[in-house]
PDB file of C-alpha atoms and ligand atoms in Angstrom:
ATOM      1  CA  UNK A   1     143.642 124.725 193.123  1.00 47.00           C
ATOM      2  CA  UNK A   2     145.079 121.969 190.978  1.00 50.00           C
ATOM      3  CA  UNK A   3     146.128 118.421 191.934  1.00 48.00           C
ATOM      4  CA  UNK A   4     149.121 116.431 190.637  1.00 51.00           C
ATOM      5  CA  UNK A   5     149.733 116.905 186.885  1.00 62.00           C
ATOM      6  CA  UNK A   6     147.486 119.977 186.982  1.00 84.00           C
ATOM      7  CA  UNK A   7     144.295 117.963 187.412  1.00 94.00           C
ATOM      8  CA  UNK A   8     141.424 119.338 189.495  1.00 97.00           C
ATOM      9  CA  UNK A   9     141.887 119.115 193.252  1.00 98.00           C
ATOM     10  CA  UNK A  10     138.174 119.559 193.976  1.00 98.00           C
ATOM     11  CA  UNK A  11     135.581 117.960 191.687  1.00 98.00           C
ATOM     12  CA  UNK A  12     131.859 118.553 192.247  1.00 98.00           C
ATOM     13  CA  UNK A  13     129.279 116.402 190.462  1.00 98.00           C
ATOM     14  CA  UNK A  14     125.583 116.855 189.702  1.00 98.00           C
ATOM     15  CA  UNK A  15     124.587 113.201 189.321  1.00 98.00           C
ATOM     16  CA  UNK A  16     121.709 113.468 186.861  1.00 98.00           C
ATOM     17  CA  UNK A  17     119.897 110.985 184.655  1.00 98.00           C
ATOM     18  CA  UNK A  18     118.974 108.141 187.008  1.00 98.00           C
ATOM     19  CA  UNK A  19     115.273 108.418 186.148  1.00 98.00           C
ATOM     20  CA  UNK A  20     115.831 108.352 182.374  1.00 98.00           C
ATOM     21  CA  UNK A  21     118.294 105.469 182.728  1.00 98.00           C
ATOM     22  CA  UNK A  22     115.615 103.435 184.517  1.00 98.00           C
ATOM     23  CA  UNK A  23     112.819 104.480 182.135  1.00 98.00           C
ATOM     24  CA  UNK A  24     114.918 103.379 179.163  1.00 98.00           C
ATOM     25  CA  UNK A  25     114.919  99.922 180.732  1.00 98.00           C
ATOM     26  CA  UNK A  26     111.194  99.967 181.505  1.00 98.00           C
ATOM     27  CA  UNK A  27     111.911 100.083 185.233  1.00 98.00           C
ATOM     28  CA  UNK A  28     110.745 102.450 188.006  1.00 98.00           C
ATOM     29  CA  UNK A  29     112.786 105.595 188.710  1.00 98.00           C
ATOM     30  CA  UNK A  30     114.073 104.193 192.008  1.00 98.00           C
ATOM     31  CA  UNK A  31     115.771 101.380 190.096  1.00 98.00           C
ATOM     32  CA  UNK A  32     117.859 104.117 188.470  1.00 98.00           C
ATOM     33  CA  UNK A  33     118.672 105.747 191.801  1.00 98.00           C
ATOM     34  CA  UNK A  34     119.926 102.420 193.145  1.00 98.00           C
ATOM     35  CA  UNK A  35     122.088 101.960 190.050  1.00 98.00           C
ATOM     36  CA  UNK A  36     123.307 105.546 190.583  1.00 98.00           C
ATOM     37  CA  UNK A  37     124.242 104.833 194.188  1.00 97.00           C
ATOM     38  CA  UNK A  38     126.404 101.921 193.054  1.00 96.00           C
ATOM     39  CA  UNK A  39     128.423 104.275 190.800  1.00 97.00           C
ATOM     40  CA  UNK A  40     129.354 106.463 193.756  1.00 98.00           C
ATOM     41  CA  UNK A  41     131.759 103.868 195.176  1.00 96.00           C
ATOM     42  CA  UNK A  42     133.769 103.495 191.961  1.00 96.00           C
ATOM     43  CA  UNK A  43     134.035 107.253 191.565  1.00 98.00           C
ATOM     44  CA  UNK A  44     135.133 107.809 195.185  1.00 98.00           C
ATOM     45  CA  UNK A  45     137.706 105.040 194.925  1.00 97.00           C
ATOM     46  CA  UNK A  46     139.370 106.406 191.797  1.00 97.00           C
ATOM     47  CA  UNK A  47     139.953 109.875 193.307  1.00 98.00           C
ATOM     48  CA  UNK A  48     143.388 109.276 194.911  1.00 98.00           C
ATOM     49  CA  UNK A  49     144.869 108.021 191.624  1.00 97.00           C
ATOM     50  CA  UNK A  50     143.575 111.137 189.849  1.00 97.00           C
ATOM     51  CA  UNK A  51     144.865 113.568 192.468  1.00 97.00           C
ATOM     52  CA  UNK A  52     141.295 114.545 193.356  1.00 98.00           C
ATOM     53  CA  UNK A  53     141.452 115.338 197.060  1.00 98.00           C
ATOM     54  CA  UNK A  54     137.901 116.717 197.392  1.00 98.00           C
ATOM     55  CA  UNK A  55     134.809 115.198 195.806  1.00 98.00           C
ATOM     56  CA  UNK A  56     131.412 116.814 196.352  1.00 99.00           C
ATOM     57  CA  UNK A  57     128.261 115.090 195.086  1.00 98.00           C
ATOM     58  CA  UNK A  58     124.711 116.398 194.803  1.00 98.00           C
ATOM     59  CA  UNK A  59     122.475 113.679 196.238  1.00 98.00           C
ATOM     60  CA  UNK A  60     119.236 115.535 197.027  1.00 98.00           C
ATOM     61  CA  UNK A  61     118.293 119.148 196.441  1.00 98.00           C
ATOM     62  CA  UNK A  62     115.963 121.417 198.367  1.00 98.00           C
ATOM     63  CA  UNK A  63     113.744 121.255 195.252  1.00 97.00           C
ATOM     64  CA  UNK A  64     113.661 117.434 195.114  1.00 98.00           C
ATOM     65  CA  UNK A  65     110.896 117.345 197.773  1.00 98.00           C
ATOM     66  CA  UNK A  66     108.533 118.222 194.892  1.00 98.00           C
ATOM     67  CA  UNK A  67     108.894 114.674 193.531  1.00 98.00           C
ATOM     68  CA  UNK A  68     106.270 112.034 194.325  1.00 98.00           C
ATOM     69  CA  UNK A  69     106.070 110.824 197.893  1.00 98.00           C
ATOM     70  CA  UNK A  70     107.099 107.342 196.709  1.00 98.00           C
ATOM     71  CA  UNK A  71     110.284 108.651 195.069  1.00 98.00           C
ATOM     72  CA  UNK A  72     111.218 110.894 198.013  1.00 98.00           C
ATOM     73  CA  UNK A  73     110.648 108.098 200.553  1.00 98.00           C
ATOM     74  CA  UNK A  74     112.591 105.689 198.331  1.00 98.00           C
ATOM     75  CA  UNK A  75     115.533 108.085 198.082  1.00 98.00           C
ATOM     76  CA  UNK A  76     115.585 108.658 201.864  1.00 98.00           C
ATOM     77  CA  UNK A  77     115.575 104.922 202.444  1.00 98.00           C
ATOM     78  CA  UNK A  78     118.357 104.536 199.847  1.00 98.00           C
ATOM     79  CA  UNK A  79     120.478 107.137 201.679  1.00 98.00           C
ATOM     80  CA  UNK A  80     120.002 105.288 204.994  1.00 98.00           C
ATOM     81  CA  UNK A  81     120.951 101.986 203.384  1.00 98.00           C
ATOM     82  CA  UNK A  82     123.916 103.501 201.554  1.00 97.00           C
ATOM     83  CA  UNK A  83     125.347 105.000 204.746  1.00 98.00           C
ATOM     84  CA  UNK A  84     124.886 101.799 206.782  1.00 98.00           C
ATOM     85  CA  UNK A  85     126.325  99.637 204.014  1.00 97.00           C
ATOM     86  CA  UNK A  86     129.279 101.832 203.035  1.00 97.00           C
ATOM     87  CA  UNK A  87     130.350 103.095 206.481  1.00 97.00           C
ATOM     88  CA  UNK A  88     133.056 100.445 207.056  1.00 97.00           C
ATOM     89  CA  UNK A  89     134.460 100.604 203.521  1.00 97.00           C
ATOM     90  CA  UNK A  90     134.639 104.406 203.503  1.00 98.00           C
ATOM     91  CA  UNK A  91     136.379 104.438 206.896  1.00 97.00           C
ATOM     92  CA  UNK A  92     138.842 101.748 205.790  1.00 97.00           C
ATOM     93  CA  UNK A  93     139.643 103.582 202.552  1.00 97.00           C
ATOM     94  CA  UNK A  94     140.671 106.701 204.464  1.00 98.00           C
ATOM     95  CA  UNK A  95     137.703 108.715 203.122  1.00 98.00           C
ATOM     96  CA  UNK A  96     136.504 111.602 205.252  1.00 98.00           C
ATOM     97  CA  UNK A  97     132.775 112.165 204.784  1.00 98.00           C
ATOM     98  CA  UNK A  98     130.885 115.379 205.419  1.00 98.00           C
ATOM     99  CA  UNK A  99     127.308 116.351 204.676  1.00 98.00           C
ATOM    100  CA  UNK A 100     126.169 119.779 203.545  1.00 98.00           C
ATOM    101  CA  UNK A 101     122.597 121.040 203.346  1.00 98.00           C
ATOM    102  CA  UNK A 102     119.829 121.734 205.835  1.00 98.00           C
ATOM    103  CA  UNK A 103     119.049 118.806 208.113  1.00 97.00           C
ATOM    104  CA  UNK A 104     115.760 120.162 209.481  1.00 96.00           C
ATOM    105  CA  UNK A 105     113.497 118.273 207.071  1.00 95.00           C
ATOM    106  CA  UNK A 106     115.391 114.997 207.308  1.00 98.00           C
ATOM    107  CA  UNK A 107     114.179 112.181 209.550  1.00 97.00           C
ATOM    108  CA  UNK A 108     115.938 111.451 212.828  1.00 98.00           C
ATOM    109  CA  UNK A 109     117.145 108.004 211.772  1.00 98.00           C
ATOM    110  CA  UNK A 110     118.891 109.429 208.712  1.00 98.00           C
ATOM    111  CA  UNK A 111     120.403 112.309 210.705  1.00 98.00           C
ATOM    112  CA  UNK A 112     121.806 109.827 213.241  1.00 98.00           C
ATOM    113  CA  UNK A 113     123.415 107.813 210.455  1.00 98.00           C
ATOM    114  CA  UNK A 114     124.877 110.966 208.889  1.00 98.00           C
ATOM    115  CA  UNK A 115     126.331 111.972 212.266  1.00 98.00           C
ATOM    116  CA  UNK A 116     127.733 108.470 212.764  1.00 98.00           C
ATOM    117  CA  UNK A 117     129.394 108.446 209.333  1.00 98.00           C
ATOM    118  CA  UNK A 118     130.922 111.891 209.875  1.00 98.00           C
ATOM    119  CA  UNK A 119     132.148 110.818 213.301  1.00 98.00           C
ATOM    120  CA  UNK A 120     133.464 107.452 212.108  1.00 98.00           C
ATOM    121  CA  UNK A 121     135.561 109.075 209.360  1.00 98.00           C
ATOM    122  CA  UNK A 122     136.526 112.311 211.149  1.00 98.00           C
ATOM    123  CA  UNK A 123     140.197 111.324 211.559  1.00 98.00           C
ATOM    124  CA  UNK A 124     140.651 110.296 207.922  1.00 98.00           C
ATOM    125  CA  UNK A 125     142.769 112.469 205.661  1.00 98.00           C
ATOM    126  CA  UNK A 126     142.524 110.741 202.281  1.00 98.00           C
ATOM    127  CA  UNK A 127     139.670 111.734 199.959  1.00 98.00           C
ATOM    128  CA  UNK A 128     137.284 114.351 201.372  1.00 98.00           C
ATOM    129  CA  UNK A 129     133.832 113.242 200.233  1.00 98.00           C
ATOM    130  CA  UNK A 130     131.081 115.794 200.735  1.00 99.00           C
ATOM    131  CA  UNK A 131     127.491 114.699 200.179  1.00 98.00           C
ATOM    132  CA  UNK A 132     124.970 117.473 199.511  1.00 98.00           C
ATOM    133  CA  UNK A 133     121.682 116.278 201.007  1.00 98.00           C
ATOM    134  CA  UNK A 134     118.686 118.588 201.186  1.00 98.00           C
ATOM    135  CA  UNK A 135     121.084 121.133 199.757  1.00 98.00           C
ATOM    136  CA  UNK A 136     120.293 124.256 197.733  1.00 98.00           C
ATOM    137  CA  UNK A 137     122.775 127.041 197.223  1.00 98.00           C
ATOM    138  CA  UNK A 138     120.256 129.845 197.769  1.00 98.00           C
ATOM    139  CA  UNK A 139     119.016 128.149 200.938  1.00 98.00           C
ATOM    140  CA  UNK A 140     122.635 127.772 202.111  1.00 98.00           C
ATOM    141  CA  UNK A 141     123.355 131.463 201.447  1.00 98.00           C
ATOM    142  CA  UNK A 142     120.138 132.512 203.232  1.00 98.00           C
ATOM    143  CA  UNK A 143     121.046 130.377 206.277  1.00 98.00           C
ATOM    144  CA  UNK A 144     124.578 131.811 206.219  1.00 98.00           C
ATOM    145  CA  UNK A 145     123.319 135.381 206.082  1.00 98.00           C
ATOM    146  CA  UNK A 146     120.934 134.701 208.958  1.00 98.00           C
ATOM    147  CA  UNK A 147     123.892 133.644 211.135  1.00 98.00           C
ATOM    148  CA  UNK A 148     126.047 136.508 209.879  1.00 98.00           C
ATOM    149  CA  UNK A 149     123.277 139.012 210.673  1.00 98.00           C
ATOM    150  CA  UNK A 150     122.952 137.505 214.155  1.00 98.00           C
ATOM    151  CA  UNK A 151     126.693 138.026 214.712  1.00 98.00           C
ATOM    152  CA  UNK A 152     126.288 141.662 213.648  1.00 98.00           C
ATOM    153  CA  UNK A 153     123.260 142.076 215.957  1.00 98.00           C
ATOM    154  CA  UNK A 154     125.211 140.537 218.854  1.00 98.00           C
ATOM    155  CA  UNK A 155     128.206 142.803 218.239  1.00 98.00           C
ATOM    156  CA  UNK A 156     130.578 139.970 217.205  1.00 98.00           C
ATOM    157  CA  UNK A 157     130.911 141.265 213.632  1.00 98.00           C
ATOM    158  CA  UNK A 158     131.366 144.828 212.413  1.00 98.00           C
ATOM    159  CA  UNK A 159     129.409 145.419 209.145  1.00 98.00           C
ATOM    160  CA  UNK A 160     132.300 147.608 207.962  1.00 98.00           C
ATOM    161  CA  UNK A 161     134.500 144.489 207.988  1.00 97.00           C
ATOM    162  CA  UNK A 162     132.191 142.363 205.802  1.00 97.00           C
ATOM    163  CA  UNK A 163     133.953 141.520 202.544  1.00 97.00           C
ATOM    164  CA  UNK A 164     134.311 138.632 200.064  1.00 97.00           C
ATOM    165  CA  UNK A 165     136.084 136.531 202.667  1.00 97.00           C
ATOM    166  CA  UNK A 166     133.307 136.868 205.247  1.00 98.00           C
ATOM    167  CA  UNK A 167     130.335 135.032 203.732  1.00 98.00           C
ATOM    168  CA  UNK A 168     132.257 131.809 202.856  1.00 98.00           C
ATOM    169  CA  UNK A 169     133.058 131.387 206.553  1.00 98.00           C
ATOM    170  CA  UNK A 170     129.314 131.003 207.205  1.00 98.00           C
ATOM    171  CA  UNK A 171     128.575 128.631 204.313  1.00 98.00           C
ATOM    172  CA  UNK A 172     128.132 124.867 204.859  1.00 98.00           C
ATOM    173  CA  UNK A 173     131.304 124.425 202.793  1.00 98.00           C
ATOM    174  CA  UNK A 174     133.445 126.659 205.030  1.00 98.00           C
ATOM    175  CA  UNK A 175     136.159 124.015 205.491  1.00 98.00           C
ATOM    176  CA  UNK A 176     136.380 123.113 201.795  1.00 98.00           C
ATOM    177  CA  UNK A 177     138.301 124.765 198.967  1.00 98.00           C
ATOM    178  CA  UNK A 178     136.199 126.009 196.027  1.00 98.00           C
ATOM    179  CA  UNK A 179     135.485 123.420 193.306  1.00 98.00           C
ATOM    180  CA  UNK A 180     137.872 123.473 190.354  1.00 98.00           C
ATOM    181  CA  UNK A 181     135.689 121.359 188.095  1.00 98.00           C
ATOM    182  CA  UNK A 182     131.899 120.938 188.148  1.00 98.00           C
ATOM    183  CA  UNK A 183     130.492 118.052 186.132  1.00 98.00           C
ATOM    184  CA  UNK A 184     126.841 117.497 185.263  1.00 98.00           C
ATOM    185  CA  UNK A 185     125.792 114.247 183.656  1.00 98.00           C
ATOM    186  CA  UNK A 186     122.786 113.497 181.406  1.00 98.00           C
ATOM    187  CA  UNK A 187     123.026 116.272 178.838  1.00 97.00           C
ATOM    188  CA  UNK A 188     121.415 119.087 180.825  1.00 96.00           C
ATOM    189  CA  UNK A 189     123.423 122.321 180.776  1.00 97.00           C
ATOM    190  CA  UNK A 190     122.327 123.992 183.997  1.00 97.00           C
ATOM    191  CA  UNK A 191     123.638 124.144 187.541  1.00 97.00           C
ATOM    192  CA  UNK A 192     120.372 123.807 189.447  1.00 97.00           C
ATOM    193  CA  UNK A 193     121.223 125.770 192.595  1.00 98.00           C
ATOM    194  CA  UNK A 194     124.467 123.840 193.260  1.00 98.00           C
ATOM    195  CA  UNK A 195     127.464 125.598 194.884  1.00 98.00           C
ATOM    196  CA  UNK A 196     126.665 128.952 193.234  1.00 98.00           C
ATOM    197  CA  UNK A 197     129.005 131.076 195.325  1.00 98.00           C
ATOM    198  CA  UNK A 198     131.744 128.464 195.485  1.00 98.00           C
ATOM    199  CA  UNK A 199     131.844 127.767 191.726  1.00 98.00           C
ATOM    200  CA  UNK A 200     132.397 131.361 190.603  1.00 97.00           C
ATOM    201  CA  UNK A 201     135.677 130.362 188.904  1.00 96.00           C
ATOM    202  CA  UNK A 202     135.097 126.646 188.367  1.00 97.00           C
ATOM    203  CA  UNK A 203     135.384 124.995 184.989  1.00 96.00           C
ATOM    204  CA  UNK A 204     132.194 123.236 183.862  1.00 97.00           C
ATOM    205  CA  UNK A 205     131.686 119.978 181.957  1.00 98.00           C
ATOM    206  CA  UNK A 206     128.216 119.017 180.784  1.00 98.00           C
ATOM    207  CA  UNK A 207     128.335 115.475 179.479  1.00 98.00           C
ATOM    208  CA  UNK A 208     125.674 113.267 177.884  1.00 98.00           C
ATOM    209  CA  UNK A 209     126.354 110.141 179.940  1.00 98.00           C
ATOM    210  CA  UNK A 210     123.536 109.271 182.350  1.00 98.00           C
ATOM    211  CA  UNK A 211     124.852 109.011 185.909  1.00 98.00           C
ATOM    212  CA  UNK A 212     124.404 105.209 186.291  1.00 98.00           C
ATOM    213  CA  UNK A 213     126.679 104.798 183.235  1.00 98.00           C
ATOM    214  CA  UNK A 214     129.390 107.189 184.477  1.00 98.00           C
ATOM    215  CA  UNK A 215     132.744 105.485 185.032  1.00 98.00           C
ATOM    216  CA  UNK A 216     136.130 106.106 186.615  1.00 97.00           C
ATOM    217  CA  UNK A 217     137.590 106.198 183.079  1.00 97.00           C
ATOM    218  CA  UNK A 218     135.256 109.033 182.124  1.00 98.00           C
ATOM    219  CA  UNK A 219     136.224 110.988 185.225  1.00 98.00           C
ATOM    220  CA  UNK A 220     139.897 110.416 184.415  1.00 97.00           C
ATOM    221  CA  UNK A 221     139.344 111.777 180.876  1.00 97.00           C
ATOM    222  CA  UNK A 222     137.561 114.869 182.229  1.00 98.00           C
ATOM    223  CA  UNK A 223     140.411 115.464 184.689  1.00 97.00           C
ATOM    224  CA  UNK A 224     142.949 115.221 181.853  1.00 95.00           C
ATOM    225  CA  UNK A 225     140.951 117.664 179.767  1.00 95.00           C
ATOM    226  CA  UNK A 226     140.766 120.026 182.765  1.00 95.00           C
ATOM    227  CA  UNK A 227     144.572 119.898 182.975  1.00 89.00           C
ATOM    228  CA  UNK A 228     144.768 121.235 179.416  1.00 89.00           C
ATOM    229  CA  UNK A 229     142.519 124.227 180.144  1.00 84.00           C
ATOM    230  CA  UNK A 230     143.918 127.663 180.765  1.00 74.00           C
ATOM    231  CA  UNK A 231     142.430 129.076 183.969  1.00 70.00           C
ATOM    232  CA  UNK A 232     143.075 132.788 184.305  1.00 70.00           C
ATOM    233  CA  UNK A 233     140.696 133.828 187.113  1.00 75.00           C
ATOM    234  CA  UNK A 234     139.969 137.084 185.290  1.00 77.00           C
ATOM    235  CA  UNK A 235     143.638 137.959 184.752  1.00 78.00           C
ATOM    236  CA  UNK A 236     145.592 137.946 181.494  1.00 74.00           C
ATOM    237  CA  UNK A 237     148.487 135.606 180.808  1.00 66.00           C
ATOM    238  CA  UNK A 238     151.874 137.039 181.817  1.00 61.00           C
TER     239      UNK A 238
HETATM  240  C1  FPP B 301     118.979 112.951 189.536  1.00 82.82           C
HETATM  241  O1  FPP B 301     118.476 112.049 188.578  1.00 82.82           O
HETATM  242  C2  FPP B 301     119.396 112.241 190.702  1.00 82.82           C
HETATM  243  C3  FPP B 301     118.905 112.452 191.964  1.00 82.82           C
HETATM  244  C4  FPP B 301     117.869 113.419 192.316  1.00 82.82           C
HETATM  245  C5  FPP B 301     119.387 111.649 193.068  1.00 82.82           C
HETATM  246  C6  FPP B 301     120.875 111.438 193.116  1.00 82.82           C
HETATM  247  C7  FPP B 301     121.071 110.288 193.957  1.00 82.82           C
HETATM  248  C8  FPP B 301     121.870 109.255 193.700  1.00 82.82           C
HETATM  249  C9  FPP B 301     122.807 109.146 192.587  1.00 82.82           C
HETATM  250  C10 FPP B 301     121.789 108.174 194.636  1.00 82.82           C
HETATM  251  C11 FPP B 301     122.985 107.912 195.399  1.00 82.82           C
HETATM  252  C12 FPP B 301     123.571 108.960 196.210  1.00 82.82           C
HETATM  253  C13 FPP B 301     124.225 108.669 197.325  1.00 82.82           C
HETATM  254  C14 FPP B 301     124.962 109.684 198.068  1.00 82.82           C
HETATM  255  C15 FPP B 301     124.218 107.313 197.850  1.00 82.82           C
HETATM  256  P1  FPP B 301     117.002 112.280 188.077  1.00 82.82           P
HETATM  257  O2  FPP B 301     116.101 111.463 188.916  1.00 82.82           O
HETATM  258  O3  FPP B 301     116.677 113.720 188.062  1.00 82.82           O
HETATM  259  O4  FPP B 301     117.070 111.722 186.639  1.00 82.82           O
HETATM  260  P2  FPP B 301     116.213 112.194 185.388  1.00 82.82           P
HETATM  261  O5  FPP B 301     116.613 113.609 185.110  1.00 82.82           O
HETATM  262  O6  FPP B 301     116.614 111.250 184.326  1.00 82.82           O
HETATM  263  O7  FPP B 301     114.773 112.061 185.778  1.00 82.82           O
END
């Protein structure tokens, strides 16, 4: 789906490079995560002007628990602070926030704040900001299949009717359109278990900029370049 002037309507971002950004300055990794969190606001705010209706950002993956306890605790505390601090501004800017990912491993205080932010912005219809927190695509698909299998077991779903349209209804992203453009910062060219099913036809941009240096101007340039691409979805041009 394309926005005004053929730009992407749904942009998904793997915000990578916070640690290296901090290390380059001789500072601890969390310093980079805090700098990264400050970039989120600018990027969210520039979406309406670019015609980006849906923005999905990868904040914490199911694999990120393998980091040191200090880094994990610091990130969790950063998420709590970010939500408390940004709640009013996001609500006022007509941003609707949703979280995707498995909440089971998250602490109760953070879950309450996530619920509050979703509730506070539920009536907004401007930018749809989705934050992937304790998210992994394979985990999401496994959880979806568990629910789908339960529906089959309970007689609510006939296996003969399972097709390509069925699984997406069980995914965390069920209310969102598929991403048109997936961006990864920091020079790594991999997708790290992010929106695997949903990005089957997305365009990808792997850019060298470290996330704390990413700007609205850079996003605008990537959206313009997307508009020049020829998306065929497996078909040939008429
Ligand atoms: C990857 O950089 C980044 C993360 C694991 C965390 C992403 C989180 C933020 C940008 C914080 C703000 C988010 C919200 C929603 C407030 P890295 O640590 O892997 O960097 P490296 O590859 O240079 O080590």
